[in-house]
Amino acid sequence: EREMMMCSRAAVVGRRNVVLRTRTIQRTTTKRSAATRITTKNNSNKDDEVYRVMSKNQELSVISVTATKMVAEAQGRHKAAPTATAAIGRNLIASLLLGSFKGDEETVQVTFRGDGPLGQLTAVSDNLGNAKCLVGNALADPPLRPDGKLNVGMAVGKGILSVSRSHPSWVQPYNGQVSIYTGEIAEDIAVYVRDSEQTNSAISVGVQLDRELTVVGAGGYMVQVLPFASDETLDYLEKHIPTLDSPSTMVESGMTAEEIAKAILGDLGAFEEVETRLTPKYGPCCREELEGRMLKAVASLGREEAMKIIEEDGKIEVTCEFCKEDLVFNEEEIEKALQGI
């Protein structure tokens, strides 16, 4: 399964009208009920990775992601149907492409508010590669497209894509939004990056499921054109990228994030002296990370409402919609949280 969008060279150098080129390749999967299996196959022993490098001529920057384990974990946590899994995985990978290697403690939130059956789709990531997601309807699984592919665009629908970048030291987040272009995620992200962040890029994200609805390949990449890139570099990029396999196919075949980035750069070569990498993880979803945030949410109910629930049930149970983890708080814990307001 694959979607790729690249602004044409004309759009990059600003000489002609914008032309958006897309290519989609997707393995057809048998429609079944919502998948709960999270066992990954071919690459089960490989950690996910985010890798960044520049071209040797320092005119392009590439970030590539392998995220099979992360997407499989998200599928399991949300008990997502095939199409919902594809949408969740694509957005998680997109958030990693936008959020990794940024400033310390900076986070990015990518939200699709479409009118499709999927409902709101949100992914949040930070500069260290932690990412998590929530979805309105994880069972959304509209009919296949006429070409037999998962219909992520129909699941998402039309509406607004918003991206919010935030940092504890900023007075307020940086927010940008665009209309959802296709609902296929990568194309929408590329339009956002071009229109709101004034950066020309090639973006591809993909999630591959086998007939048992197991995630067997998930990955993506973002190529950003740096200032003063030559026409020769842009010509090469335009001709070379459409010849590549989808990122999910490359991941399923066993390629690492580094190998994917170098395949993207091809004859341009990689400036390895400036490479950076990190290991992405779903979450954080440990109790220590969730407890403080959830107690604050409970305390925001106010003493009267919180104590009423305690009186009726003897406890308050809270579910994190990102992690699908349930935490139970007793009266003593609630009282302590209320005193801290």
Tab-separated table of C-alpha atoms in Angstrom:
chain	number	residue	atom	x	y	z
A	1	GLU	CA	0.000	0.000	0.000
A	2	ARG	CA	1.492	3.282	-0.920
A	3	GLU	CA	0.774	6.885	-1.481
A	4	MET	CA	3.326	9.421	-2.613
A	5	MET	CA	3.118	13.071	-3.348
A	6	MET	CA	5.806	15.253	-4.785
A	7	CYS	CA	5.455	18.875	-5.779
A	8	SER	CA	6.780	19.229	-9.294
A	9	ARG	CA	10.040	21.019	-9.963
A	10	ALA	CA	8.002	23.907	-11.314
A	11	ALA	CA	6.301	24.244	-7.950
A	12	VAL	CA	9.622	24.029	-6.131
A	13	VAL	CA	11.287	26.789	-8.110
A	14	GLY	CA	8.079	28.796	-8.520
A	15	ARG	CA	8.134	29.227	-12.285
A	16	ARG	CA	4.847	27.690	-13.336
A	17	ASN	CA	1.532	26.636	-11.900
A	18	VAL	CA	1.660	23.994	-9.191
A	19	VAL	CA	1.327	20.421	-10.408
A	20	LEU	CA	0.764	17.681	-7.855
A	21	ARG	CA	1.877	14.231	-8.863
A	22	THR	CA	0.649	11.170	-7.043
A	23	ARG	CA	1.215	7.496	-7.376
A	24	THR	CA	-0.423	4.808	-5.301
A	25	ILE	CA	0.495	1.156	-5.007
A	26	GLN	CA	-1.269	-1.090	-2.558
A	27	ARG	CA	-1.511	-4.767	-1.915
A	28	THR	CA	-5.101	-5.910	-1.960
A	29	THR	CA	-6.153	-7.521	1.313
A	30	THR	CA	-9.116	-9.698	2.114
A	31	LYS	CA	-11.828	-7.813	4.007
A	32	ARG	CA	-12.401	-9.211	7.501
A	33	SER	CA	-13.582	-8.093	10.894
A	34	ALA	CA	-11.464	-5.703	13.009
A	35	ALA	CA	-7.941	-7.010	13.466
A	36	THR	CA	-6.531	-7.524	16.910
A	37	ARG	CA	-3.356	-9.384	16.042
A	38	ILE	CA	-0.187	-7.375	16.477
A	39	THR	CA	2.399	-10.006	15.633
A	40	THR	CA	4.696	-8.697	12.923
A	41	LYS	CA	6.347	-11.072	10.531
A	42	ASN	CA	9.457	-10.605	8.361
A	43	ASN	CA	10.925	-7.793	10.478
A	44	SER	CA	9.796	-8.938	13.928
A	45	ASN	CA	13.342	-8.767	15.284
A	46	LYS	CA	14.121	-5.334	13.882
A	47	ASP	CA	13.546	-2.189	15.859
A	48	ASP	CA	11.752	0.702	14.218
A	49	GLU	CA	13.970	3.619	13.255
A	50	VAL	CA	13.908	7.253	12.166
A	51	TYR	CA	16.925	8.304	10.100
A	52	ARG	CA	17.935	11.715	8.781
A	53	VAL	CA	20.666	12.577	6.292
A	54	MET	CA	21.509	15.166	3.624
A	55	SER	CA	22.509	14.605	0.035
A	56	LYS	CA	26.229	14.894	-0.686
A	57	ASN	CA	25.658	18.207	-2.455
A	58	GLN	CA	23.724	19.424	0.624
A	59	GLU	CA	20.711	20.403	-1.478
A	60	LEU	CA	18.263	17.821	-0.096
A	61	SER	CA	17.342	16.612	3.379
A	62	VAL	CA	15.785	13.165	3.810
A	63	ILE	CA	14.000	11.703	6.811
A	64	SER	CA	13.014	8.045	6.506
A	65	VAL	CA	11.000	5.945	8.929
A	66	THR	CA	10.483	2.253	9.562
A	67	ALA	CA	7.520	1.825	11.903
A	68	THR	CA	6.126	-1.697	11.559
A	69	LYS	CA	6.214	-2.400	15.301
A	70	MET	CA	4.695	0.963	16.198
A	71	VAL	CA	1.807	0.613	13.770
A	72	ALA	CA	1.191	-2.982	14.830
A	73	GLU	CA	1.033	-1.841	18.461
A	74	ALA	CA	-1.411	0.929	17.537
A	75	GLN	CA	-3.544	-1.580	15.641
A	76	GLY	CA	-3.652	-3.838	18.687
A	77	ARG	CA	-4.324	-1.089	21.224
A	78	HIS	CA	-7.206	0.350	19.207
A	79	LYS	CA	-8.400	-3.026	17.846
A	80	ALA	CA	-8.541	-1.329	14.483
A	81	ALA	CA	-10.135	-2.590	11.285
A	82	PRO	CA	-7.932	-2.789	8.153
A	83	THR	CA	-8.758	0.633	6.690
A	84	ALA	CA	-8.595	2.291	10.105
A	85	THR	CA	-5.214	0.613	10.671
A	86	ALA	CA	-3.909	2.042	7.411
A	87	ALA	CA	-5.131	5.536	8.307
A	88	ILE	CA	-3.767	5.355	11.865
A	89	GLY	CA	-0.409	4.071	10.661
A	90	ARG	CA	-0.046	6.667	7.942
A	91	ASN	CA	-0.800	9.496	10.355
A	92	LEU	CA	1.590	8.140	12.995
A	93	ILE	CA	4.363	7.978	10.416
A	94	ALA	CA	3.517	11.465	9.128
A	95	SER	CA	3.725	12.843	12.668
A	96	LEU	CA	7.165	11.265	13.074
A	97	LEU	CA	8.320	12.852	9.821
A	98	LEU	CA	7.157	16.269	11.031
A	99	GLY	CA	8.180	15.980	14.685
A	100	SER	CA	11.445	14.047	14.905
A	101	PHE	CA	14.757	15.871	15.407
A	102	LYS	CA	13.077	19.157	16.342
A	103	GLY	CA	13.979	21.218	19.417
A	104	ASP	CA	14.071	19.619	22.855
A	105	GLU	CA	10.574	19.075	24.270
A	106	GLU	CA	8.907	20.263	21.058
A	107	THR	CA	5.813	18.302	20.073
A	108	VAL	CA	3.681	18.178	16.957
A	109	GLN	CA	0.014	17.204	16.733
A	110	VAL	CA	-1.496	16.224	13.380
A	111	THR	CA	-5.299	16.118	13.304
A	112	PHE	CA	-7.646	15.175	10.477
A	113	ARG	CA	-11.206	16.325	11.138
A	114	GLY	CA	-13.040	14.765	8.233
A	115	ASP	CA	-16.665	13.867	7.645
A	116	GLY	CA	-15.905	10.207	6.892
A	117	PRO	CA	-16.781	7.246	9.145
A	118	LEU	CA	-13.322	7.292	10.751
A	119	GLY	CA	-14.125	10.473	12.695
A	120	GLN	CA	-11.322	12.552	14.136
A	121	LEU	CA	-7.830	11.129	13.553
A	122	THR	CA	-5.021	12.568	15.680
A	123	ALA	CA	-1.351	11.682	16.063
A	124	VAL	CA	1.067	13.344	18.484
A	125	SER	CA	4.848	12.978	18.358
A	126	ASP	CA	7.875	14.552	20.002
A	127	ASN	CA	11.486	15.228	19.068
A	128	LEU	CA	12.602	11.902	20.587
A	129	GLY	CA	10.388	9.769	18.355
A	130	ASN	CA	7.595	9.021	20.822
A	131	ALA	CA	4.256	8.976	19.000
A	132	LYS	CA	0.670	7.994	19.800
A	133	CYS	CA	-2.722	8.340	18.189
A	134	LEU	CA	-6.431	8.426	18.790
A	135	VAL	CA	-9.261	7.750	16.383
A	136	GLY	CA	-12.982	8.382	16.585
A	137	ASN	CA	-14.036	5.066	15.085
A	138	ALA	CA	-11.373	2.367	14.917
A	139	LEU	CA	-13.860	0.003	13.247
A	140	ALA	CA	-14.239	2.235	10.185
A	141	ASP	CA	-13.740	0.007	7.158
A	142	PRO	CA	-15.574	1.348	4.096
A	143	PRO	CA	-15.826	-0.753	0.918
A	144	LEU	CA	-12.679	-1.197	-1.122
A	145	ARG	CA	-12.021	1.209	-3.957
A	146	PRO	CA	-12.861	0.039	-7.490
A	147	ASP	CA	-9.200	-0.920	-7.931
A	148	GLY	CA	-9.401	-3.210	-4.889
A	149	LYS	CA	-7.409	-1.000	-2.521
A	150	LEU	CA	-8.242	0.151	0.985
A	151	ASN	CA	-10.248	3.352	0.783
A	152	VAL	CA	-8.514	5.561	3.343
A	153	GLY	CA	-9.712	8.679	1.555
A	154	MET	CA	-13.363	7.675	2.029
A	155	ALA	CA	-12.726	6.732	5.659
A	156	VAL	CA	-11.241	10.160	6.391
A	157	GLY	CA	-13.596	12.190	4.183
A	158	LYS	CA	-13.502	15.917	3.524
A	159	GLY	CA	-12.750	18.520	6.149
A	160	ILE	CA	-9.767	20.180	7.796
A	161	LEU	CA	-6.200	19.065	8.457
A	162	SER	CA	-4.590	20.982	11.312
A	163	VAL	CA	-1.015	20.803	12.572
A	164	SER	CA	0.006	22.259	15.908
A	165	ARG	CA	3.614	22.655	17.037
A	166	SER	CA	4.182	23.447	20.708
A	167	HIS	CA	6.946	23.833	23.283
A	168	PRO	CA	6.774	24.530	27.038
A	169	SER	CA	8.679	27.815	26.586
A	170	TRP	CA	6.434	29.171	23.828
A	171	VAL	CA	3.693	31.622	24.710
A	172	GLN	CA	1.331	29.738	22.426
A	173	PRO	CA	1.522	26.888	19.903
A	174	TYR	CA	2.115	27.449	16.214
A	175	ASN	CA	-1.046	26.317	14.445
A	176	GLY	CA	-1.655	25.816	10.752
A	177	GLN	CA	-4.462	24.267	8.793
A	178	VAL	CA	-5.489	23.411	5.261
A	179	SER	CA	-8.469	21.721	3.688
A	180	ILE	CA	-8.133	17.967	3.406
A	181	TYR	CA	-6.922	17.410	-0.132
A	182	THR	CA	-7.623	13.704	-0.674
A	183	GLY	CA	-7.851	12.133	2.781
A	184	GLU	CA	-5.039	9.764	1.823
A	185	ILE	CA	-2.749	11.413	4.441
A	186	ALA	CA	0.586	11.867	2.607
A	187	GLU	CA	-0.840	14.125	-0.074
A	188	ASP	CA	-2.594	16.198	2.562
A	189	ILE	CA	0.569	16.526	4.648
A	190	ALA	CA	2.559	17.596	1.577
A	191	VAL	CA	-0.016	20.293	0.792
A	192	TYR	CA	0.140	21.476	4.411
A	193	VAL	CA	3.949	21.621	4.428
A	194	ARG	CA	3.940	23.558	1.159
A	195	ASP	CA	1.168	26.000	2.030
A	196	SER	CA	1.660	26.530	5.771
A	197	GLU	CA	5.384	25.974	6.259
A	198	GLN	CA	6.475	27.118	2.787
A	199	THR	CA	8.598	24.032	2.266
A	200	ASN	CA	8.620	22.000	-0.923
A	201	SER	CA	8.780	18.291	-0.297
A	202	ALA	CA	8.167	14.765	-1.482
A	203	ILE	CA	6.292	12.709	1.103
A	204	SER	CA	5.351	9.047	1.053
A	205	VAL	CA	3.813	6.919	3.815
A	206	GLY	CA	2.418	3.412	3.684
A	207	VAL	CA	1.128	0.513	5.740
A	208	GLN	CA	1.078	-3.039	4.404
A	209	LEU	CA	-1.221	-5.754	5.756
A	210	ASP	CA	-1.171	-9.401	4.813
A	211	ARG	CA	-4.259	-11.540	4.330
A	212	GLU	CA	-4.300	-12.340	8.029
A	213	LEU	CA	-4.491	-8.563	8.661
A	214	THR	CA	-1.064	-8.523	10.290
A	215	VAL	CA	1.049	-5.401	9.790
A	216	VAL	CA	4.009	-6.645	7.755
A	217	GLY	CA	5.473	-3.326	6.622
A	218	ALA	CA	5.017	0.287	7.640
A	219	GLY	CA	7.223	3.208	6.771
A	220	GLY	CA	7.612	6.503	5.032
A	221	TYR	CA	9.927	9.293	4.028
A	222	MET	CA	10.048	13.025	3.510
A	223	VAL	CA	12.449	14.692	1.097
A	224	GLN	CA	12.807	18.418	1.633
A	225	VAL	CA	14.341	20.707	-0.962
A	226	LEU	CA	16.843	23.049	0.651
A	227	PRO	CA	17.403	26.661	-0.467
A	228	PHE	CA	19.417	27.145	-3.646
A	229	ALA	CA	18.953	23.560	-4.834
A	230	SER	CA	20.079	23.283	-8.436
A	231	ASP	CA	17.859	22.477	-11.388
A	232	GLU	CA	19.962	19.354	-11.954
A	233	THR	CA	19.158	18.064	-8.459
A	234	LEU	CA	15.461	18.803	-8.862
A	235	ASP	CA	15.384	17.138	-12.291
A	236	TYR	CA	17.002	14.032	-10.833
A	237	LEU	CA	14.616	13.943	-7.890
A	238	GLU	CA	11.555	14.187	-10.116
A	239	LYS	CA	12.709	11.344	-12.338
A	240	HIS	CA	14.086	9.111	-9.593
A	241	ILE	CA	11.385	9.094	-6.908
A	242	PRO	CA	8.628	7.603	-9.120
A	243	THR	CA	10.902	4.613	-9.801
A	244	LEU	CA	11.084	3.631	-6.121
A	245	ASP	CA	9.059	0.919	-4.439
A	246	SER	CA	6.564	2.045	-1.830
A	247	PRO	CA	8.083	2.588	1.626
A	248	SER	CA	5.940	-0.199	3.103
A	249	THR	CA	7.211	-2.588	0.412
A	250	MET	CA	10.800	-1.543	1.115
A	251	VAL	CA	10.281	-2.099	4.841
A	252	GLU	CA	8.610	-5.466	4.292
A	253	SER	CA	11.562	-6.542	2.129
A	254	GLY	CA	13.880	-5.901	5.084
A	255	MET	CA	15.344	-2.507	4.210
A	256	THR	CA	16.415	-0.288	7.095
A	257	ALA	CA	15.574	3.398	7.377
A	258	GLU	CA	19.140	4.210	6.353
A	259	GLU	CA	18.915	1.989	3.286
A	260	ILE	CA	15.605	3.602	2.312
A	261	ALA	CA	17.113	7.096	2.590
A	262	LYS	CA	20.094	6.126	0.477
A	263	ALA	CA	17.809	4.519	-2.117
A	264	ILE	CA	15.878	7.795	-2.304
A	265	LEU	CA	19.052	9.821	-2.829
A	266	GLY	CA	20.382	7.347	-5.392
A	267	ASP	CA	23.214	8.796	-7.476
A	268	LEU	CA	23.171	12.018	-5.437
A	269	GLY	CA	24.720	10.098	-2.548
A	270	ALA	CA	24.431	10.648	1.197
A	271	PHE	CA	26.470	13.059	3.314
A	272	GLU	CA	26.895	10.531	6.120
A	273	GLU	CA	28.905	12.869	8.361
A	274	VAL	CA	25.651	14.633	9.315
A	275	GLU	CA	23.399	11.591	9.709
A	276	THR	CA	21.249	11.242	12.826
A	277	ARG	CA	18.923	8.483	13.971
A	278	LEU	CA	16.582	7.521	16.773
A	279	THR	CA	14.298	4.650	17.774
A	280	PRO	CA	10.600	5.580	17.758
A	281	LYS	CA	8.212	4.155	20.331
A	282	TYR	CA	4.449	4.168	20.744
A	283	GLY	CA	3.409	6.252	23.709
A	284	PRO	CA	4.523	7.016	26.334
A	285	CYS	CA	1.873	4.745	27.838
A	286	CYS	CA	3.440	3.627	31.138
A	287	ARG	CA	1.472	4.267	34.315
A	288	GLU	CA	4.002	6.813	35.570
A	289	GLU	CA	3.512	8.922	32.438
A	290	LEU	CA	-0.279	8.603	32.424
A	291	GLU	CA	-1.042	8.938	36.124
A	292	GLY	CA	-0.300	12.625	36.583
A	293	ARG	CA	-2.202	13.658	33.480
A	294	MET	CA	-5.210	11.525	34.325
A	295	LEU	CA	-5.364	12.721	37.928
A	296	LYS	CA	-5.395	16.303	36.682
A	297	ALA	CA	-8.301	15.401	34.411
A	298	VAL	CA	-10.190	13.857	37.320
A	299	ALA	CA	-9.456	16.855	39.537
A	300	SER	CA	-10.835	19.155	36.845
A	301	LEU	CA	-14.253	17.598	37.508
A	302	GLY	CA	-14.321	19.496	40.772
A	303	ARG	CA	-14.552	18.169	44.315
A	304	GLU	CA	-18.336	17.727	44.345
A	305	GLU	CA	-18.519	15.687	41.135
A	306	ALA	CA	-15.426	13.624	41.925
A	307	MET	CA	-16.595	12.771	45.431
A	308	LYS	CA	-20.047	11.868	44.094
A	309	ILE	CA	-18.490	9.292	41.763
A	310	ILE	CA	-16.343	7.932	44.614
A	311	GLU	CA	-19.413	7.644	46.838
A	312	GLU	CA	-21.348	5.729	44.177
A	313	ASP	CA	-18.589	3.508	42.794
A	314	GLY	CA	-15.836	3.597	45.405
A	315	LYS	CA	-13.317	4.500	42.694
A	316	ILE	CA	-12.844	6.496	39.502
A	317	GLU	CA	-11.730	4.675	36.371
A	318	VAL	CA	-10.159	6.686	33.545
A	319	THR	CA	-9.210	5.505	30.049
A	320	CYS	CA	-6.469	7.122	27.961
A	321	GLU	CA	-7.912	7.362	24.456
A	322	PHE	CA	-4.406	7.379	22.956
A	323	CYS	CA	-3.103	4.298	24.745
A	324	LYS	CA	-6.387	2.552	25.596
A	325	GLU	CA	-4.980	1.988	29.076
A	326	ASP	CA	-7.362	2.024	32.068
A	327	LEU	CA	-6.246	3.535	35.359
A	328	VAL	CA	-8.255	3.226	38.577
A	329	PHE	CA	-7.939	5.811	41.359
A	330	ASN	CA	-9.176	5.422	44.913
A	331	GLU	CA	-10.529	8.090	47.233
A	332	GLU	CA	-7.139	8.839	48.787
A	333	GLU	CA	-5.527	9.458	45.403
A	334	ILE	CA	-8.406	11.657	44.266
A	335	GLU	CA	-8.321	13.678	47.487
A	336	LYS	CA	-4.603	14.294	47.067
A	337	ALA	CA	-5.142	15.424	43.465
A	338	LEU	CA	-7.956	17.785	44.509
A	339	GLN	CA	-5.737	19.360	47.151
A	340	GLY	CA	-3.122	20.062	44.530
A	341	ILE	CA	-5.419	22.232	42.407
